[in-house]
Amino acid sequence: MGGFDDVESRSPARYSSMLGRGVGEARRRIVLVGLLAFFFLLTLVAFRRQDTIKDVVSKGLHHTANATASFAKQDTQADLQENTEPKDASFGEKYTSDPSSKPEVIYKSPVLGNGERSLTQDSLEALHNSSLGFGKVFVLNVPARSDKLDAMKLTASLTGFDFDIIKGINGKDVPKKALSGVWKESPGAGGIIGCWRGHMEFAGEVIRQGLSTALVMEDDADWDVSFRSQLELIALGSQTLLDSPKDQTPGSPYGDGWDLIWLGHCASQPDDGDNRRFVMKNDPTVTPPRHRTNYGGVPDMSPYDNSTRIMYFSKGSTCTYAYALSLHGARKMIKWLSMDIYSGPIDFGLHDMCSKKERGFKCIGVFPQIIADHKPAGSGSKDTDIGNGGDSIRQKGFSYNIVHSTRLNVDALIDGHEDQVTSQWPQEAPNLHGPITTEFQNEPQPNTDPANH
Ligand SMILES: *[C@@H]1O[C@H](CO)[C@@H](O)[C@H](O)[C@H]1NC(C)=O
Ligand SMILES: *[C@@H]1O[C@H](CO)[C@@H](O)[C@H](O)[C@H]1NC(C)=O
Ligand SMILES: *[C@@H]1O[C@H](CO)[C@@H](O)[C@H](O)[C@H]1NC(C)=O
């Protein structure tokens, strides 16, 4: 899990070997990220005094509200008719949100792009079910961290989805014989092993339950209050990249034939030489460039303006805050990362699978990410599930890369005050030129060079 295997505490050498950079570069980057985080905190403090915050956000949210008025009605219908049949109770615990507590949809994004493609009504309805259009949603949680589960129950319910719990395991309790390959002893090995094991449990459940797709989130994940609307765009993007037949509803609303869609990460790279991009412009939920915090190479965003998000075929990501797997993908993941010889952090393993493409592993990336990690207010030791993450007291929580953080807006959402939702970076709200528009591009792109970011 994110806290369990704290990415920031991993050695720079390990990063640079994966990303093909020198150690010095990785160190500089970590220092830079530290500075950015510091400035970010400073700006947060400054912004708290700004009264303009609400205007900016509501402008951002309203802009898109008008774009799809016709869909909003249908979506509400779909929500009301939601399937509430009992679920398989044989694994872990269940958490079911109270359907009556679902918030109004905050803003609707257009599902029609440049007219080339749209989601069918069936895809759209599936996206609005209680598992977000996936077979199931799972949350990885180490049982002792009830605090993280509490927060996840609340934010999932406010967003309107249910999840099953995968119980995380402390790496110390995984016997050597159960490991794949030879794991190097290191201070962080327990966390890395526990995290690897938790994700293996997830893939195992996808297979055991025969789910055609599933989404997993680590228990410190956070997302924008407009998550459900974002997922419509993600589904449209994924169907577009996969070139799904335009007049048919694919088996999954996210299209068929993918193995992994990496929604929540801390760096992501497009496939080298693959220029296909699904471009979403004028999106008020795109992290302002200055506040994009990543620990590795990211796509070249210079062809786009600051409020553009893109999707692409990906050679991998770093950090596993959230990703979707297909059944096919889950099978390959178990074979590759448990049955074969593998000994390393889970995200590096998935990155390998995405970049080597052995067994035809097909990964889709999104940047900026739509799910990231939340750092709650309170003791710094909350951040990690093992040992002591630090004794300092954080006065205010924050989330990396998420504009209208659900965790930071729970007060407004509990009270049904969607109009009071705030951005983490209100002064950098983008200049939107109308509703979100989408476009498929296949132009030569400059190569992604991690050193340029
Ligand atoms: C959207 O509609 C609302 C209410 O009808 C209106 O006040 C607002 O100006 C509209 N926004 C845009 C961007 O057209
Ligand atoms: C939601 O939709 C997906 C895709 O059609 C489906 O696999 C899943 O079973 C649905 N979830 C529920 C709770 O009905
Ligand atoms: C886009 O972001 C960059 C980097 O923060 C900034 O310098 C630039 O002014 C922004 N552009 C606009 C149009 O806001």
PDB file of C-alpha atoms in Angstrom, residues 44-161:
ATOM      1  CA  LEU A  44      -2.116  26.443   0.950  1.00  0.00           C
ATOM      2  CA  VAL A  45      -1.726  28.550   4.058  1.00  0.00           C
ATOM      3  CA  ALA A  46      -1.849  31.692   1.951  1.00  0.00           C
ATOM      4  CA  PHE A  47      -4.866  30.533  -0.012  1.00  0.00           C
ATOM      5  CA  ARG A  48      -6.918  29.829   3.050  1.00  0.00           C
ATOM      6  CA  ARG A  49      -7.351  33.538   3.333  1.00  0.00           C
ATOM      7  CA  GLN A  50      -8.669  33.938  -0.168  1.00  0.00           C
ATOM      8  CA  ASP A  51     -12.370  34.548  -0.498  1.00  0.00           C
ATOM      9  CA  THR A  52     -12.217  34.052  -4.218  1.00  0.00           C
ATOM     10  CA  ILE A  53     -11.806  30.334  -3.769  1.00  0.00           C
ATOM     11  CA  LYS A  54     -15.482  29.465  -4.038  1.00  0.00           C
ATOM     12  CA  ASP A  55     -16.036  31.593  -7.106  1.00  0.00           C
ATOM     13  CA  VAL A  56     -13.197  30.002  -8.947  1.00  0.00           C
ATOM     14  CA  VAL A  57     -14.226  26.479  -8.155  1.00  0.00           C
ATOM     15  CA  SER A  58     -17.875  26.966  -8.820  1.00  0.00           C
ATOM     16  CA  LYS A  59     -16.986  28.605 -12.094  1.00  0.00           C
ATOM     17  CA  GLY A  60     -14.850  25.621 -12.961  1.00  0.00           C
ATOM     18  CA  LEU A  61     -17.572  23.189 -11.982  1.00  0.00           C
ATOM     19  CA  HIS A  62     -20.417  25.104 -13.603  1.00  0.00           C
ATOM     20  CA  HIS A  63     -18.649  25.486 -16.851  1.00  0.00           C
ATOM     21  CA  THR A  64     -18.980  21.835 -17.515  1.00  0.00           C
ATOM     22  CA  ALA A  65     -22.382  21.511 -15.897  1.00  0.00           C
ATOM     23  CA  ASN A  66     -24.073  23.013 -18.931  1.00  0.00           C
ATOM     24  CA  ALA A  67     -22.249  20.874 -21.395  1.00  0.00           C
ATOM     25  CA  THR A  68     -24.183  17.715 -20.770  1.00  0.00           C
ATOM     26  CA  ALA A  69     -27.478  18.685 -19.270  1.00  0.00           C
ATOM     27  CA  SER A  70     -29.139  16.030 -21.360  1.00  0.00           C
ATOM     28  CA  PHE A  71     -27.010  13.303 -19.854  1.00  0.00           C
ATOM     29  CA  ALA A  72     -27.475  14.369 -16.275  1.00  0.00           C
ATOM     30  CA  LYS A  73     -31.087  13.248 -16.288  1.00  0.00           C
ATOM     31  CA  GLN A  74     -30.278   9.843 -17.702  1.00  0.00           C
ATOM     32  CA  ASP A  75     -27.483   9.343 -15.215  1.00  0.00           C
ATOM     33  CA  THR A  76     -29.709  10.039 -12.271  1.00  0.00           C
ATOM     34  CA  GLN A  77     -32.135   7.471 -13.624  1.00  0.00           C
ATOM     35  CA  ALA A  78     -29.328   4.958 -13.879  1.00  0.00           C
ATOM     36  CA  ASP A  79     -28.298   5.709 -10.321  1.00  0.00           C
ATOM     37  CA  LEU A  80     -31.797   5.166  -9.038  1.00  0.00           C
ATOM     38  CA  GLN A  81     -32.225   1.882 -10.822  1.00  0.00           C
ATOM     39  CA  GLU A  82     -28.975   0.604  -9.481  1.00  0.00           C
ATOM     40  CA  ASN A  83     -28.606  -3.071  -8.996  1.00  0.00           C
ATOM     41  CA  THR A  84     -28.414  -3.887  -5.300  1.00  0.00           C
ATOM     42  CA  GLU A  85     -28.203  -7.645  -5.409  1.00  0.00           C
ATOM     43  CA  PRO A  86     -26.273  -9.347  -2.596  1.00  0.00           C
ATOM     44  CA  LYS A  87     -22.606  -9.923  -3.165  1.00  0.00           C
ATOM     45  CA  ASP A  88     -20.276 -12.806  -2.712  1.00  0.00           C
ATOM     46  CA  ALA A  89     -19.585 -12.919   1.002  1.00  0.00           C
ATOM     47  CA  SER A  90     -16.818 -15.465   1.005  1.00  0.00           C
ATOM     48  CA  PHE A  91     -13.848 -13.139   0.982  1.00  0.00           C
ATOM     49  CA  GLY A  92     -12.892 -10.390   3.383  1.00  0.00           C
ATOM     50  CA  GLU A  93     -15.456  -7.906   4.541  1.00  0.00           C
ATOM     51  CA  LYS A  94     -17.879  -5.827   2.602  1.00  0.00           C
ATOM     52  CA  TYR A  95     -18.592  -2.220   2.825  1.00  0.00           C
ATOM     53  CA  THR A  96     -21.769  -1.014   1.216  1.00  0.00           C
ATOM     54  CA  SER A  97     -22.563   2.636   1.006  1.00  0.00           C
ATOM     55  CA  ASP A  98     -26.082   3.781   1.681  1.00  0.00           C
ATOM     56  CA  PRO A  99     -27.494   4.493  -1.789  1.00  0.00           C
ATOM     57  CA  SER A 100     -29.780   7.177  -0.348  1.00  0.00           C
ATOM     58  CA  SER A 101     -26.710   9.141   0.727  1.00  0.00           C
ATOM     59  CA  LYS A 102     -25.410   9.622  -2.798  1.00  0.00           C
ATOM     60  CA  PRO A 103     -24.655  13.205  -3.655  1.00  0.00           C
ATOM     61  CA  GLU A 104     -26.046  14.948  -6.657  1.00  0.00           C
ATOM     62  CA  VAL A 105     -23.660  14.678  -9.534  1.00  0.00           C
ATOM     63  CA  ILE A 106     -21.441  17.705  -9.129  1.00  0.00           C
ATOM     64  CA  TYR A 107     -20.768  18.325 -12.758  1.00  0.00           C
ATOM     65  CA  LYS A 108     -21.277  16.345 -15.850  1.00  0.00           C
ATOM     66  CA  SER A 109     -18.547  16.032 -18.372  1.00  0.00           C
ATOM     67  CA  PRO A 110     -19.382  15.668 -22.019  1.00  0.00           C
ATOM     68  CA  VAL A 111     -19.326  12.129 -23.235  1.00  0.00           C
ATOM     69  CA  LEU A 112     -19.375  13.333 -26.808  1.00  0.00           C
ATOM     70  CA  GLY A 113     -15.950  14.201 -28.061  1.00  0.00           C
ATOM     71  CA  ASN A 114     -15.371  15.806 -31.423  1.00  0.00           C
ATOM     72  CA  GLY A 115     -18.337  13.884 -32.688  1.00  0.00           C
ATOM     73  CA  GLU A 116     -16.288  10.877 -33.660  1.00  0.00           C
ATOM     74  CA  ARG A 117     -17.315   8.671 -30.849  1.00  0.00           C
ATOM     75  CA  SER A 118     -19.604   8.592 -27.872  1.00  0.00           C
ATOM     76  CA  LEU A 119     -20.415   6.201 -25.103  1.00  0.00           C
ATOM     77  CA  THR A 120     -23.513   4.140 -25.702  1.00  0.00           C
ATOM     78  CA  GLN A 121     -26.332   4.486 -23.226  1.00  0.00           C
ATOM     79  CA  ASP A 122     -25.515   0.988 -21.921  1.00  0.00           C
ATOM     80  CA  SER A 123     -21.872   1.922 -21.286  1.00  0.00           C
ATOM     81  CA  LEU A 124     -22.965   5.111 -19.581  1.00  0.00           C
ATOM     82  CA  GLU A 125     -25.385   3.295 -17.306  1.00  0.00           C
ATOM     83  CA  ALA A 126     -22.764   0.689 -16.407  1.00  0.00           C
ATOM     84  CA  LEU A 127     -20.347   3.481 -15.457  1.00  0.00           C
ATOM     85  CA  HIS A 128     -22.875   4.813 -13.007  1.00  0.00           C
ATOM     86  CA  ASN A 129     -23.403   1.594 -11.102  1.00  0.00           C
ATOM     87  CA  SER A 130     -22.103   1.028  -7.588  1.00  0.00           C
ATOM     88  CA  SER A 131     -18.836  -0.503  -8.804  1.00  0.00           C
ATOM     89  CA  LEU A 132     -18.038   2.367 -11.198  1.00  0.00           C
ATOM     90  CA  GLY A 133     -18.504   0.187 -14.254  1.00  0.00           C
ATOM     91  CA  PHE A 134     -15.910  -2.339 -13.082  1.00  0.00           C
ATOM     92  CA  GLY A 135     -16.802  -5.846 -11.933  1.00  0.00           C
ATOM     93  CA  LYS A 136     -15.916  -4.803  -8.392  1.00  0.00           C
ATOM     94  CA  VAL A 137     -13.927  -2.204  -6.517  1.00  0.00           C
ATOM     95  CA  PHE A 138     -11.435  -3.400  -3.894  1.00  0.00           C
ATOM     96  CA  VAL A 139      -9.582  -1.470  -1.214  1.00  0.00           C
ATOM     97  CA  LEU A 140      -6.296  -2.719   0.237  1.00  0.00           C
ATOM     98  CA  ASN A 141      -6.116  -2.147   3.976  1.00  0.00           C
ATOM     99  CA  VAL A 142      -3.949  -3.455   6.767  1.00  0.00           C
ATOM    100  CA  PRO A 143      -6.588  -4.306   9.397  1.00  0.00           C
ATOM    101  CA  ALA A 144      -4.775  -2.391  12.143  1.00  0.00           C
ATOM    102  CA  ARG A 145      -5.225   0.810  10.138  1.00  0.00           C
ATOM    103  CA  SER A 146      -8.884   1.274  10.922  1.00  0.00           C
ATOM    104  CA  ASP A 147      -8.391   5.038  10.579  1.00  0.00           C
ATOM    105  CA  LYS A 148      -7.641   4.708   6.879  1.00  0.00           C
ATOM    106  CA  LEU A 149     -10.615   2.427   6.375  1.00  0.00           C
ATOM    107  CA  ASP A 150     -12.909   4.861   8.180  1.00  0.00           C
ATOM    108  CA  ALA A 151     -11.901   7.642   5.809  1.00  0.00           C
ATOM    109  CA  MET A 152     -12.253   5.385   2.778  1.00  0.00           C
ATOM    110  CA  LYS A 153     -15.760   4.293   3.782  1.00  0.00           C
ATOM    111  CA  LEU A 154     -16.807   7.894   4.083  1.00  0.00           C
ATOM    112  CA  THR A 155     -15.286   9.170   0.840  1.00  0.00           C
ATOM    113  CA  ALA A 156     -16.490   6.148  -1.173  1.00  0.00           C
ATOM    114  CA  SER A 157     -19.986   6.640   0.156  1.00  0.00           C
ATOM    115  CA  LEU A 158     -19.914  10.360  -0.660  1.00  0.00           C
ATOM    116  CA  THR A 159     -18.782   9.460  -4.185  1.00  0.00           C
ATOM    117  CA  GLY A 160     -21.383   6.700  -4.389  1.00  0.00           C
ATOM    118  CA  PHE A 161     -19.486   3.457  -4.789  1.00  0.00           C
TER     119      PHE A 161
END
